[in-house]
mmCIF file of C-alpha atoms in Angstrom:
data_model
loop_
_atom_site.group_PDB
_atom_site.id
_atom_site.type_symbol
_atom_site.label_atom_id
_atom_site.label_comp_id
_atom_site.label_asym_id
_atom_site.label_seq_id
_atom_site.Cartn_x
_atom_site.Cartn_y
_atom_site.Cartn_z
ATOM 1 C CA UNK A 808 0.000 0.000 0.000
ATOM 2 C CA UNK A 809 1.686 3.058 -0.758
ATOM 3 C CA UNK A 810 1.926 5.662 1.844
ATOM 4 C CA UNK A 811 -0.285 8.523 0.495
ATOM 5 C CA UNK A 812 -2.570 7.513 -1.930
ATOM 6 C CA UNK A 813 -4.982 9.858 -4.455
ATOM 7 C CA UNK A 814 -7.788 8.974 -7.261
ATOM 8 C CA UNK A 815 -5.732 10.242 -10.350
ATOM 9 C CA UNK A 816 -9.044 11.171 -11.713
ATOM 10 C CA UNK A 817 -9.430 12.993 -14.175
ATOM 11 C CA UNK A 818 -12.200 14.833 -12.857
ATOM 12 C CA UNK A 819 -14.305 16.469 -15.103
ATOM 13 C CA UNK A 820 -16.836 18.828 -13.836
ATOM 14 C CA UNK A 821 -18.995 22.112 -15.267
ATOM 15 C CA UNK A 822 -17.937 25.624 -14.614
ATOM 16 C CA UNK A 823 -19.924 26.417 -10.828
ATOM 17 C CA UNK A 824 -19.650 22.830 -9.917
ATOM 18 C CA UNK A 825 -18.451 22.033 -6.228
ATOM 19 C CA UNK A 826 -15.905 19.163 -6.560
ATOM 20 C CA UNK A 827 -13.474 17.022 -3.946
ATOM 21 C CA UNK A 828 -10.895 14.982 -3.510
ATOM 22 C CA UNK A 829 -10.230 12.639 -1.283
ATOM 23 C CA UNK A 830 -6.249 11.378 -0.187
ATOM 24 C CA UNK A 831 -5.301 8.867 2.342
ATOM 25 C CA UNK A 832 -2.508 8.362 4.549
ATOM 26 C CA UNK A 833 -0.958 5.224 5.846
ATOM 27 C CA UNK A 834 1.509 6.576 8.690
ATOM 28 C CA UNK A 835 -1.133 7.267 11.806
ATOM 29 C CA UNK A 836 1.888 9.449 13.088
ATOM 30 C CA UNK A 837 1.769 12.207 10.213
ATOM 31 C CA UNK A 838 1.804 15.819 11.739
ATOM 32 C CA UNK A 839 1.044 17.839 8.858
ATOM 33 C CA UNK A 840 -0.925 18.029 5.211
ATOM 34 C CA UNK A 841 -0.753 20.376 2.101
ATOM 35 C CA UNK A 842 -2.741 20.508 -0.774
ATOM 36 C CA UNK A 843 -0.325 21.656 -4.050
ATOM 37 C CA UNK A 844 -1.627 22.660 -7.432
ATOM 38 C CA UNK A 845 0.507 21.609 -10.100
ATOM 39 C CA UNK A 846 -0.099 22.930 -13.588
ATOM 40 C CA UNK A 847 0.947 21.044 -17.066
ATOM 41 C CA UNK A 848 4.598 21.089 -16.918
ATOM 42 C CA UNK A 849 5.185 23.431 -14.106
ATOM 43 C CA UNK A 850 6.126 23.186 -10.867
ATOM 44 C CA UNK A 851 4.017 22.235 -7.677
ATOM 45 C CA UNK A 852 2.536 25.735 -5.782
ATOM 46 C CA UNK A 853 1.461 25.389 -2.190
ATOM 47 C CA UNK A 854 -2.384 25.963 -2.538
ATOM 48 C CA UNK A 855 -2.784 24.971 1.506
ATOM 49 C CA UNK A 856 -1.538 23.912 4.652
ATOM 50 C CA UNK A 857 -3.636 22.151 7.211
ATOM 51 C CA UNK A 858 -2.603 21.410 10.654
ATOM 52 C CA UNK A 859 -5.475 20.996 12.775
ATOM 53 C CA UNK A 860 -8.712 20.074 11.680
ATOM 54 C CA UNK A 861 -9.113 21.860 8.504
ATOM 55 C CA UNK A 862 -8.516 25.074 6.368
ATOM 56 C CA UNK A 863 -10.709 27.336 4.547
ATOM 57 C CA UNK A 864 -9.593 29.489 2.112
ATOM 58 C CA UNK A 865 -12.262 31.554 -0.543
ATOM 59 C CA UNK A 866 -13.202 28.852 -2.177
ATOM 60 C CA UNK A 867 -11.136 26.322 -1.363
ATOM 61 C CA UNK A 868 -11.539 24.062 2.224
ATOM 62 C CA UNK A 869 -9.463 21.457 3.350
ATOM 63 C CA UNK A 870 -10.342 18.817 6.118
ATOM 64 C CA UNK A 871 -8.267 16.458 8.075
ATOM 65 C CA UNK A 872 -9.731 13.046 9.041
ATOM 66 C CA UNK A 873 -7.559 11.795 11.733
ATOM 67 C CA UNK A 874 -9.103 8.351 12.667
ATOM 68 C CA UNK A 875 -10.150 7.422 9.144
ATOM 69 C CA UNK A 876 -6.489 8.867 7.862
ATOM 70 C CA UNK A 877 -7.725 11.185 4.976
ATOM 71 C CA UNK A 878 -7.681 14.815 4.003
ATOM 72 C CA UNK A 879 -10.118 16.257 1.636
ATOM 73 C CA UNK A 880 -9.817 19.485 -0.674
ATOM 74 C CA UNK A 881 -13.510 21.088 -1.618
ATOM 75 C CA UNK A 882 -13.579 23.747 -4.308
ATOM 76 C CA UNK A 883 -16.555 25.699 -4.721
ATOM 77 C CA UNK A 884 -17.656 27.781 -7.760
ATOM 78 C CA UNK A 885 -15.209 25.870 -9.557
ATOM 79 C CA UNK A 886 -13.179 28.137 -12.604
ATOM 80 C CA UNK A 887 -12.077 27.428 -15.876
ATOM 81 C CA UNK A 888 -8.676 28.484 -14.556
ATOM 82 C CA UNK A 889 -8.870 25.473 -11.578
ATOM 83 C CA UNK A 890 -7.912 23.071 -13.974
ATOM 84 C CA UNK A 891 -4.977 21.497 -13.040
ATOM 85 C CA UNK A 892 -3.448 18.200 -10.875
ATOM 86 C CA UNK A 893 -3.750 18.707 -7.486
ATOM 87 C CA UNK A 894 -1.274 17.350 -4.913
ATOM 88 C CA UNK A 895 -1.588 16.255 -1.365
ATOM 89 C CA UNK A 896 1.635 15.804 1.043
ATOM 90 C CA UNK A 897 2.049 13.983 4.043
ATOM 91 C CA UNK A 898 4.463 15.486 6.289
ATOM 92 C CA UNK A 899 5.439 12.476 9.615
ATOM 93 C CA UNK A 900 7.158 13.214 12.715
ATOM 94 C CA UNK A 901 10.803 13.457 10.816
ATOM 95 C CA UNK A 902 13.732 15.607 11.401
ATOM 96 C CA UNK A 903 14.235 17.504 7.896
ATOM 97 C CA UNK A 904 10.348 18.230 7.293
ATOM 98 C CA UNK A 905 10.366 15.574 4.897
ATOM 99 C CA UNK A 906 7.027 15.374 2.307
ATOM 100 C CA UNK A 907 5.596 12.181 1.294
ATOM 101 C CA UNK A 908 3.590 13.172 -1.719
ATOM 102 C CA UNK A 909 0.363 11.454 -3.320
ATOM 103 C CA UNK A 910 0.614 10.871 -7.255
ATOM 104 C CA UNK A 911 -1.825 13.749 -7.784
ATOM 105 C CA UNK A 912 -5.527 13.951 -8.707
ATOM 106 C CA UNK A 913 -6.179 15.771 -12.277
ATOM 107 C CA UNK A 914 -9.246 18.034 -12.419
ATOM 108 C CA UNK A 915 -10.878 19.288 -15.807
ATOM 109 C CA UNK A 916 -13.063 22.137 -15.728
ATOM 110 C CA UNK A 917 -15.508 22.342 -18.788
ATOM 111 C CA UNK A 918 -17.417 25.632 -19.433
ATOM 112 C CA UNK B 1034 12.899 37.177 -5.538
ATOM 113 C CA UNK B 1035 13.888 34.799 -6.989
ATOM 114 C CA UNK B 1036 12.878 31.802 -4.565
ATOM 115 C CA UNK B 1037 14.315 28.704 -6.025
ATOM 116 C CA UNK B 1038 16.308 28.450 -9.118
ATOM 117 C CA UNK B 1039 17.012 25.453 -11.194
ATOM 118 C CA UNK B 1040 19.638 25.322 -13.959
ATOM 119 C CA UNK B 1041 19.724 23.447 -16.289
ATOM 120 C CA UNK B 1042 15.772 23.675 -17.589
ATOM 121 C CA UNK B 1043 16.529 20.676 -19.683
ATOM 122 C CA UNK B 1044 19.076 18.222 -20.900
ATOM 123 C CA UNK B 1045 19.385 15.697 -23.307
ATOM 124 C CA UNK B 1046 22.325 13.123 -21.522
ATOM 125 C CA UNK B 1047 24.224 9.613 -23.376
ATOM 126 C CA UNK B 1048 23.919 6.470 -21.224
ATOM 127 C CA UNK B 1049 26.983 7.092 -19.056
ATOM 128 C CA UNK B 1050 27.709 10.443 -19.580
ATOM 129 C CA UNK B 1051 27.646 12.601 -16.006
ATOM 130 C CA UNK B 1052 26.436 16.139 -14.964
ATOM 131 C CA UNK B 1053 25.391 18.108 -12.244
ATOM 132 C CA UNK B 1054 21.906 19.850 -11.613
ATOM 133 C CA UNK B 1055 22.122 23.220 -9.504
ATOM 134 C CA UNK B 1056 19.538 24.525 -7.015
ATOM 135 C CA UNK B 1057 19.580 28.054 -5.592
ATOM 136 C CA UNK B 1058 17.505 29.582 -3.129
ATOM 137 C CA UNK B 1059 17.663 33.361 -1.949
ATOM 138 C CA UNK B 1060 15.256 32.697 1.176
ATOM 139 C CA UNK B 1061 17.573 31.849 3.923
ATOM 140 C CA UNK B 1062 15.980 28.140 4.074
ATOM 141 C CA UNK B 1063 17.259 25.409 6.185
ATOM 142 C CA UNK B 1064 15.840 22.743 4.518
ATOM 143 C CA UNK B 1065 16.571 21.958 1.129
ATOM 144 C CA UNK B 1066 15.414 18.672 -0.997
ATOM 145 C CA UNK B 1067 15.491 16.849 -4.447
ATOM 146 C CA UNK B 1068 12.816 15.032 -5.796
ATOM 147 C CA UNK B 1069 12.162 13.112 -9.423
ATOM 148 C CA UNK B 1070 8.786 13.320 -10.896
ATOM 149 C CA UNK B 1071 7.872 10.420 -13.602
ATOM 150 C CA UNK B 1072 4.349 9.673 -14.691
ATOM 151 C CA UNK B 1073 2.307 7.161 -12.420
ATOM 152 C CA UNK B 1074 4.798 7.542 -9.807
ATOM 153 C CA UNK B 1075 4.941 11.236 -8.101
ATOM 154 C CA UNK B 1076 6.864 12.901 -6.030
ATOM 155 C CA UNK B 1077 9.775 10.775 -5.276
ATOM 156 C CA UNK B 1078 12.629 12.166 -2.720
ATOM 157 C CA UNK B 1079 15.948 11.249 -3.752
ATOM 158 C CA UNK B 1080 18.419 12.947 -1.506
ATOM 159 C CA UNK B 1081 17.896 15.855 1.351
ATOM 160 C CA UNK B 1082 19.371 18.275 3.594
ATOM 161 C CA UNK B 1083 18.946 20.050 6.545
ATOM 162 C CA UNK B 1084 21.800 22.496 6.782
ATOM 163 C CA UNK B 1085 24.728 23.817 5.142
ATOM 164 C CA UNK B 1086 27.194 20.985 5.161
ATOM 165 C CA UNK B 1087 25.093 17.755 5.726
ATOM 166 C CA UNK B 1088 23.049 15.706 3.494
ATOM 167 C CA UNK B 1089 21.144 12.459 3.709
ATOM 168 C CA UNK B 1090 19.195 9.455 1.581
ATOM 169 C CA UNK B 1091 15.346 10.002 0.376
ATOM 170 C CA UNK B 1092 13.489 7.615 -1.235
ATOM 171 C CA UNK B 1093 15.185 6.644 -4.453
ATOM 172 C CA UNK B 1094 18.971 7.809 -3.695
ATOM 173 C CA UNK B 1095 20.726 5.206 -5.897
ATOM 174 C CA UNK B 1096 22.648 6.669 -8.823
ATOM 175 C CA UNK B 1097 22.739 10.184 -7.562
ATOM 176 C CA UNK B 1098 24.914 11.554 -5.058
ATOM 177 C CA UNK B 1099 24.597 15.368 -3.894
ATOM 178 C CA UNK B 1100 26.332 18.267 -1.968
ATOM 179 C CA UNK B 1101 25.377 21.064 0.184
ATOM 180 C CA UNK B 1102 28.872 23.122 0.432
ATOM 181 C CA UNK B 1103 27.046 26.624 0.511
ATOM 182 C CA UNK B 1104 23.319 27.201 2.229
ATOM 183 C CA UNK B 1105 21.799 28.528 -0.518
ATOM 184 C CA UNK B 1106 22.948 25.918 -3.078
ATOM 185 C CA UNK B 1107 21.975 22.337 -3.042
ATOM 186 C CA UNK B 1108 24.294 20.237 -6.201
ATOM 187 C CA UNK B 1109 22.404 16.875 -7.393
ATOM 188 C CA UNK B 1110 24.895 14.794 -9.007
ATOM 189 C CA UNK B 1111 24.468 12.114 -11.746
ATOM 190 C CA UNK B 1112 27.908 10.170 -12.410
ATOM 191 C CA UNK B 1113 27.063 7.796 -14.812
ATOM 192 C CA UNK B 1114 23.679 8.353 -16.371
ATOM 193 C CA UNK B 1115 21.142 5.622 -17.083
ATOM 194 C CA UNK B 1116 18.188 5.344 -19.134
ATOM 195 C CA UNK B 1117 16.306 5.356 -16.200
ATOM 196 C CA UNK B 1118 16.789 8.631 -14.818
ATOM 197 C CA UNK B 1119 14.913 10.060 -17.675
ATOM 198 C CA UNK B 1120 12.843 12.489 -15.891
ATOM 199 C CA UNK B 1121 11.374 15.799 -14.115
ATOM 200 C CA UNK B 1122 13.809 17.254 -11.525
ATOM 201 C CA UNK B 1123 12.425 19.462 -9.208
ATOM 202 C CA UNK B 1124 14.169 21.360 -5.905
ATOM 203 C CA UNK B 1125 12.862 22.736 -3.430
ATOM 204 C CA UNK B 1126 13.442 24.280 0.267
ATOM 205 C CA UNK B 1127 11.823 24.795 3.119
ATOM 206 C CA UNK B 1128 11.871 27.103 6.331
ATOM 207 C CA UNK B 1129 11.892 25.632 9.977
ATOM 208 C CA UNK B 1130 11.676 27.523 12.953
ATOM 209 C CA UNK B 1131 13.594 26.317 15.832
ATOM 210 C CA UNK B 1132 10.575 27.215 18.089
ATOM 211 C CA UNK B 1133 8.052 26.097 16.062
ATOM 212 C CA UNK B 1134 8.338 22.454 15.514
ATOM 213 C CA UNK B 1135 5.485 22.214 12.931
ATOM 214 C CA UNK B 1136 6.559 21.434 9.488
ATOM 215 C CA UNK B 1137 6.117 24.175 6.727
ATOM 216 C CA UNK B 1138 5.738 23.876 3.087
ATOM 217 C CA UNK B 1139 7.810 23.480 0.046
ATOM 218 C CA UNK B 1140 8.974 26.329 -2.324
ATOM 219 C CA UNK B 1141 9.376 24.243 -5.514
ATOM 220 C CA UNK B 1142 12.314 25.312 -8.181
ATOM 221 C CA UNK B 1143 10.618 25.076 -12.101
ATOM 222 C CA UNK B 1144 12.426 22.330 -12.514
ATOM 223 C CA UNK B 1145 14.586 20.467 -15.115
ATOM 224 C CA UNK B 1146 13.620 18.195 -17.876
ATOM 225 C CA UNK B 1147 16.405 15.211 -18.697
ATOM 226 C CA UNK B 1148 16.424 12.774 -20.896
ATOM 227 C CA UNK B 1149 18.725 10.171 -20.999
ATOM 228 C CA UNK B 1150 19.329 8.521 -24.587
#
């Protein structure tokens, strides 16, 4: 089983649509979780962090699941311009603040 | 500001033949890491380090090696290149506060495309 673990999707959803994704983790230990957005051929860009039990930002909201092991990323209103992979990290209790990224979920926003 | 630089942005390599990646990173960071990046597969961490001077094994360190002389600049190393090292080389660094022991993020570098022929 690997250690973080994403639907690759893609996801393909209307313009307004409310879409999420769903990523598990395998180490019960893991301290920390990020959601990255990773356009076609560009580099990953930290879209949120979430430490406690969740994050809301505009239209974006993150949520940590501890017992069942799983963050979520909602996105409201969803935009043309959304359209990308997105990326959730696992961060455990290491010295070095070492990431343990999933293999990415690919969303498609249609107009 | 910069953030992270990457150099080269690509690179077409001969089975065997070596070369050196560079990462630079104008933000003071601790914490700086390589990763590879190949279809079906992710994020993959090869080698990492946590301060000037030191270095240590990710993931999938076999075939690189790496080197941290300066803070700002973390070197990955290929010394004999392999077919299987085709792929998407990305850097990145990360702050830590000594106070704070929560993790931060990553600032990613563009990264840089090889191919190995």
């Amino acid at each position: 089983r690997k250690e973080v673990e994403q639907d690759p999707g893609p996801f393909n959803v209307p313009e307004g649509a409310t879409v999420a994704f769903n990523c598990t983790y395998s180490n019960s230990a893991s301290q920390s979780f990020f959601w990255y957005r990773q356009d076609c051929r560009k580099e990953p860009k930290l879209l949120m962090s979430v430490y406690s039990s969740g994050n809301e930002d505009g239209r974006f909201t993150a949520q940590l699941n501890r017992a069942s092991q799983y963050i979520s990323l909602l996105i409201r209103d969803s935009k043309l311009s959304d359209s990308a992979t997105y990326l959730c990290a696992v961060s455990g209790n290491n010295a070095g603040n070492m990431l343990t990224f999933g293999g990415g979920t690919r969303l498609m926003v249609k107009p | 500001n910069a953030g992270v630089t990457q150099t080269p942005k690509f690179r077409v390599l001969k089975t065997g033949q070596s070369m050196t990646l560079l990462c630079a990173q104008d933000m003071n960071h601790e914490y700086m890491y390589w990763y590879r990046q190949d279809p079906g597969m992710g994020l993959r961490l090869i080698h990492y380090s946590v301060g000037e001077g030191t270095t240590a094994k990710g993931e999938v360190p076999d075939g690189y090696n790496v080197s941290r002389l300066k803070k700002q600049n973390f070197l990955l190393g290929l010394e004999s290149a392999a077919p299987s090292q085709t792929s998407v080389y990305f850097c990145a660094s990360s702050y830590n506060s000594r106070t704070d022991p929560l993790p931060y993020g990553y600032t990613f570098g563009s990264g840089t495309r090889l191919t190995v022929v």
